[in-house]
Short mmCIF file of N, CA and C in Angstrom, two decimals:
data_model
loop_
_atom_site.label_atom_id
_atom_site.label_comp_id
_atom_site.label_asym_id
_atom_site.label_seq_id
_atom_site.Cartn_x
_atom_site.Cartn_y
_atom_site.Cartn_z
N UNK A 1 25.67 2.84 -17.92
CA UNK A 1 24.51 2.30 -18.61
C UNK A 1 23.82 1.31 -17.68
N UNK A 2 22.48 1.40 -17.54
CA UNK A 2 21.77 0.48 -16.66
C UNK A 2 21.85 -0.96 -17.14
N UNK A 3 21.85 -1.87 -16.19
CA UNK A 3 21.85 -3.30 -16.49
C UNK A 3 20.46 -3.69 -16.98
N UNK A 4 20.32 -4.16 -18.24
CA UNK A 4 19.00 -4.51 -18.77
C UNK A 4 18.34 -5.65 -18.00
N UNK A 5 19.09 -6.46 -17.28
CA UNK A 5 18.53 -7.56 -16.52
C UNK A 5 18.16 -7.18 -15.09
N UNK A 6 18.47 -5.94 -14.70
CA UNK A 6 18.20 -5.50 -13.32
C UNK A 6 16.70 -5.32 -13.11
N UNK A 7 16.29 -5.57 -11.88
CA UNK A 7 14.88 -5.39 -11.52
C UNK A 7 14.58 -3.89 -11.44
N UNK A 8 13.46 -3.48 -11.99
CA UNK A 8 13.01 -2.09 -11.92
C UNK A 8 11.97 -1.97 -10.82
N UNK A 9 11.98 -0.86 -10.08
CA UNK A 9 10.94 -0.65 -9.08
C UNK A 9 9.57 -0.53 -9.77
N UNK A 10 8.57 -1.14 -9.17
CA UNK A 10 7.22 -1.14 -9.72
C UNK A 10 6.25 -0.67 -8.65
N UNK A 11 5.33 0.20 -9.03
CA UNK A 11 4.26 0.64 -8.15
C UNK A 11 3.02 -0.18 -8.46
N UNK A 12 2.51 -0.90 -7.46
CA UNK A 12 1.27 -1.67 -7.62
C UNK A 12 0.14 -0.79 -7.11
N UNK A 13 -0.82 -0.47 -7.97
CA UNK A 13 -1.94 0.40 -7.63
C UNK A 13 -3.20 -0.43 -7.57
N UNK A 14 -3.90 -0.37 -6.43
CA UNK A 14 -5.20 -1.02 -6.29
C UNK A 14 -6.22 0.04 -5.95
N UNK A 15 -7.25 0.16 -6.77
CA UNK A 15 -8.27 1.18 -6.60
C UNK A 15 -9.40 0.69 -5.72
N UNK A 16 -10.28 1.61 -5.33
CA UNK A 16 -11.39 1.28 -4.44
C UNK A 16 -12.30 0.19 -5.03
N UNK A 17 -12.43 0.15 -6.35
CA UNK A 17 -13.27 -0.87 -6.98
C UNK A 17 -12.54 -2.22 -7.12
N UNK A 18 -11.35 -2.31 -6.51
CA UNK A 18 -10.50 -3.49 -6.47
C UNK A 18 -9.80 -3.80 -7.80
N UNK A 19 -9.95 -2.93 -8.79
CA UNK A 19 -9.15 -3.10 -10.00
C UNK A 19 -7.71 -2.69 -9.66
N UNK A 20 -6.76 -3.23 -10.39
CA UNK A 20 -5.38 -2.90 -10.09
C UNK A 20 -4.54 -2.90 -11.36
N UNK A 21 -3.41 -2.24 -11.25
CA UNK A 21 -2.45 -2.21 -12.36
C UNK A 21 -1.08 -1.88 -11.78
N UNK A 22 -0.06 -2.09 -12.59
CA UNK A 22 1.32 -1.85 -12.18
C UNK A 22 1.93 -0.77 -13.06
N UNK A 23 2.81 0.02 -12.45
CA UNK A 23 3.50 1.08 -13.17
C UNK A 23 4.99 0.95 -12.90
N UNK A 24 5.81 0.86 -13.95
CA UNK A 24 7.26 0.88 -13.79
C UNK A 24 7.68 2.30 -13.42
N UNK A 25 8.50 2.42 -12.39
CA UNK A 25 8.95 3.73 -11.94
C UNK A 25 10.29 4.09 -12.58
N UNK A 26 10.43 5.36 -12.95
CA UNK A 26 11.67 5.85 -13.52
C UNK A 26 12.64 6.23 -12.40
N UNK A 27 13.92 6.24 -12.70
CA UNK A 27 14.90 6.75 -11.74
C UNK A 27 14.60 8.21 -11.46
N UNK A 28 14.82 8.63 -10.23
CA UNK A 28 14.59 10.02 -9.86
C UNK A 28 13.21 10.21 -9.28
N UNK A 29 12.63 11.38 -9.52
CA UNK A 29 11.35 11.78 -8.92
C UNK A 29 10.18 11.34 -9.80
N UNK A 30 9.18 10.71 -9.17
CA UNK A 30 7.95 10.29 -9.84
C UNK A 30 6.79 10.87 -9.05
N UNK A 31 6.10 11.87 -9.60
CA UNK A 31 4.93 12.40 -8.91
C UNK A 31 3.73 11.51 -9.23
N UNK A 32 2.89 11.31 -8.22
CA UNK A 32 1.72 10.43 -8.34
C UNK A 32 0.48 11.22 -7.99
N UNK A 33 -0.56 11.12 -8.81
CA UNK A 33 -1.82 11.79 -8.50
C UNK A 33 -2.75 11.80 -9.69
N UNK A 34 -3.85 12.51 -9.54
CA UNK A 34 -4.83 12.58 -10.63
C UNK A 34 -4.69 13.84 -11.47
N UNK A 35 -3.67 14.64 -11.17
CA UNK A 35 -3.38 15.81 -11.98
C UNK A 35 -2.67 15.42 -13.26
N UNK A 36 -2.99 16.05 -14.37
CA UNK A 36 -2.39 15.67 -15.65
C UNK A 36 -0.89 15.90 -15.71
N UNK A 37 -0.33 16.71 -14.81
CA UNK A 37 1.10 16.97 -14.81
C UNK A 37 1.90 15.87 -14.12
N UNK A 38 1.25 14.94 -13.47
CA UNK A 38 1.94 13.87 -12.73
C UNK A 38 2.55 12.84 -13.68
N UNK A 39 3.74 12.35 -13.32
CA UNK A 39 4.37 11.30 -14.12
C UNK A 39 3.57 10.01 -14.03
N UNK A 40 2.98 9.74 -12.85
CA UNK A 40 2.12 8.57 -12.67
C UNK A 40 0.70 9.11 -12.48
N UNK A 41 -0.05 9.18 -13.57
CA UNK A 41 -1.42 9.71 -13.56
C UNK A 41 -2.39 8.59 -13.22
N UNK A 42 -3.20 8.81 -12.18
CA UNK A 42 -4.20 7.83 -11.78
C UNK A 42 -5.54 8.56 -11.71
N UNK A 43 -6.43 8.23 -12.63
CA UNK A 43 -7.72 8.91 -12.74
C UNK A 43 -8.71 8.30 -11.74
N UNK A 44 -8.57 8.72 -10.49
CA UNK A 44 -9.44 8.22 -9.42
C UNK A 44 -9.67 9.35 -8.44
N UNK A 45 -10.92 9.65 -8.15
CA UNK A 45 -11.27 10.79 -7.30
C UNK A 45 -10.80 10.64 -5.85
N UNK A 46 -10.37 9.44 -5.43
CA UNK A 46 -9.88 9.27 -4.06
C UNK A 46 -8.45 9.78 -3.91
N UNK A 47 -7.79 10.10 -5.01
CA UNK A 47 -6.44 10.63 -4.96
C UNK A 47 -6.47 12.14 -5.11
N UNK A 48 -5.51 12.78 -4.48
CA UNK A 48 -5.33 14.22 -4.66
C UNK A 48 -4.71 14.47 -6.04
N UNK A 49 -4.81 15.72 -6.50
CA UNK A 49 -4.21 16.04 -7.80
C UNK A 49 -2.71 15.76 -7.79
N UNK A 50 -2.06 16.07 -6.68
CA UNK A 50 -0.65 15.72 -6.49
C UNK A 50 -0.61 15.00 -5.14
N UNK A 51 -0.66 13.69 -5.18
CA UNK A 51 -0.87 12.86 -4.00
C UNK A 51 0.42 12.54 -3.27
N UNK A 52 1.44 12.13 -4.01
CA UNK A 52 2.70 11.70 -3.39
C UNK A 52 3.85 11.85 -4.38
N UNK A 53 5.05 11.81 -3.82
CA UNK A 53 6.26 11.80 -4.63
C UNK A 53 7.03 10.54 -4.27
N UNK A 54 7.31 9.73 -5.27
CA UNK A 54 8.14 8.54 -5.10
C UNK A 54 9.50 8.83 -5.72
N UNK A 55 10.54 8.70 -4.93
CA UNK A 55 11.89 8.96 -5.43
C UNK A 55 12.64 7.64 -5.51
N UNK A 56 13.15 7.34 -6.70
CA UNK A 56 13.87 6.09 -6.95
C UNK A 56 15.35 6.41 -7.06
N UNK A 57 16.13 5.78 -6.18
CA UNK A 57 17.59 5.91 -6.21
C UNK A 57 18.17 4.50 -6.14
N UNK A 58 18.51 3.96 -7.30
CA UNK A 58 18.99 2.58 -7.35
C UNK A 58 17.87 1.62 -6.96
N UNK A 59 18.11 0.84 -5.90
CA UNK A 59 17.09 -0.10 -5.41
C UNK A 59 16.24 0.49 -4.29
N UNK A 60 16.51 1.75 -3.93
CA UNK A 60 15.78 2.39 -2.84
C UNK A 60 14.68 3.27 -3.38
N UNK A 61 13.47 3.11 -2.83
CA UNK A 61 12.33 3.94 -3.20
C UNK A 61 11.81 4.60 -1.93
N UNK A 62 11.70 5.92 -1.94
CA UNK A 62 11.11 6.62 -0.81
C UNK A 62 9.80 7.26 -1.25
N UNK A 63 8.87 7.34 -0.31
CA UNK A 63 7.54 7.89 -0.58
C UNK A 63 7.32 9.08 0.35
N UNK A 64 6.94 10.20 -0.23
CA UNK A 64 6.63 11.39 0.56
C UNK A 64 5.22 11.84 0.21
N UNK A 65 4.35 11.86 1.23
CA UNK A 65 2.99 12.33 1.04
C UNK A 65 3.03 13.82 0.72
N UNK A 66 2.20 14.27 -0.19
CA UNK A 66 2.16 15.68 -0.60
C UNK A 66 1.00 16.42 0.05
N UNK A 67 0.64 16.03 1.28
CA UNK A 67 -0.47 16.68 1.97
C UNK A 67 -1.82 16.20 1.49
N UNK A 68 -1.86 14.97 0.97
CA UNK A 68 -3.12 14.41 0.47
C UNK A 68 -4.10 14.20 1.62
N UNK A 69 -5.36 14.23 1.31
CA UNK A 69 -6.40 14.06 2.32
C UNK A 69 -6.42 12.63 2.87
N UNK A 70 -6.14 11.64 2.05
CA UNK A 70 -6.25 10.25 2.49
C UNK A 70 -4.91 9.61 2.83
N UNK A 71 -3.82 10.30 2.56
CA UNK A 71 -2.50 9.78 2.93
C UNK A 71 -2.02 8.69 1.99
N UNK A 72 -0.87 8.13 2.35
CA UNK A 72 -0.24 7.08 1.56
C UNK A 72 -0.10 5.84 2.43
N UNK A 73 -0.35 4.70 1.83
CA UNK A 73 -0.17 3.42 2.51
C UNK A 73 0.95 2.67 1.84
N UNK A 74 1.82 2.10 2.65
CA UNK A 74 2.96 1.39 2.09
C UNK A 74 2.83 -0.09 2.40
N UNK A 75 3.01 -0.89 1.37
CA UNK A 75 3.02 -2.36 1.52
C UNK A 75 4.24 -2.89 0.82
N UNK A 76 4.74 -4.02 1.29
CA UNK A 76 5.90 -4.67 0.66
C UNK A 76 5.43 -5.93 -0.01
#
């Protein structure tokens, strides 16, 4: 059973208009994009329909670009 006090990985999204929001990531695979099938749906034309895959394993998060036109940027 997960520790309720444990920190959850969070994706910070900042859009071109400088608005931003945060998304709690689930354990396992999280698809990111503007396609309705994505677990993390972001309605912004600068993203591909299936932009990236974020995989959460414990405290480790990996990001794999899905061939998006603009790529993925990583910040800590």
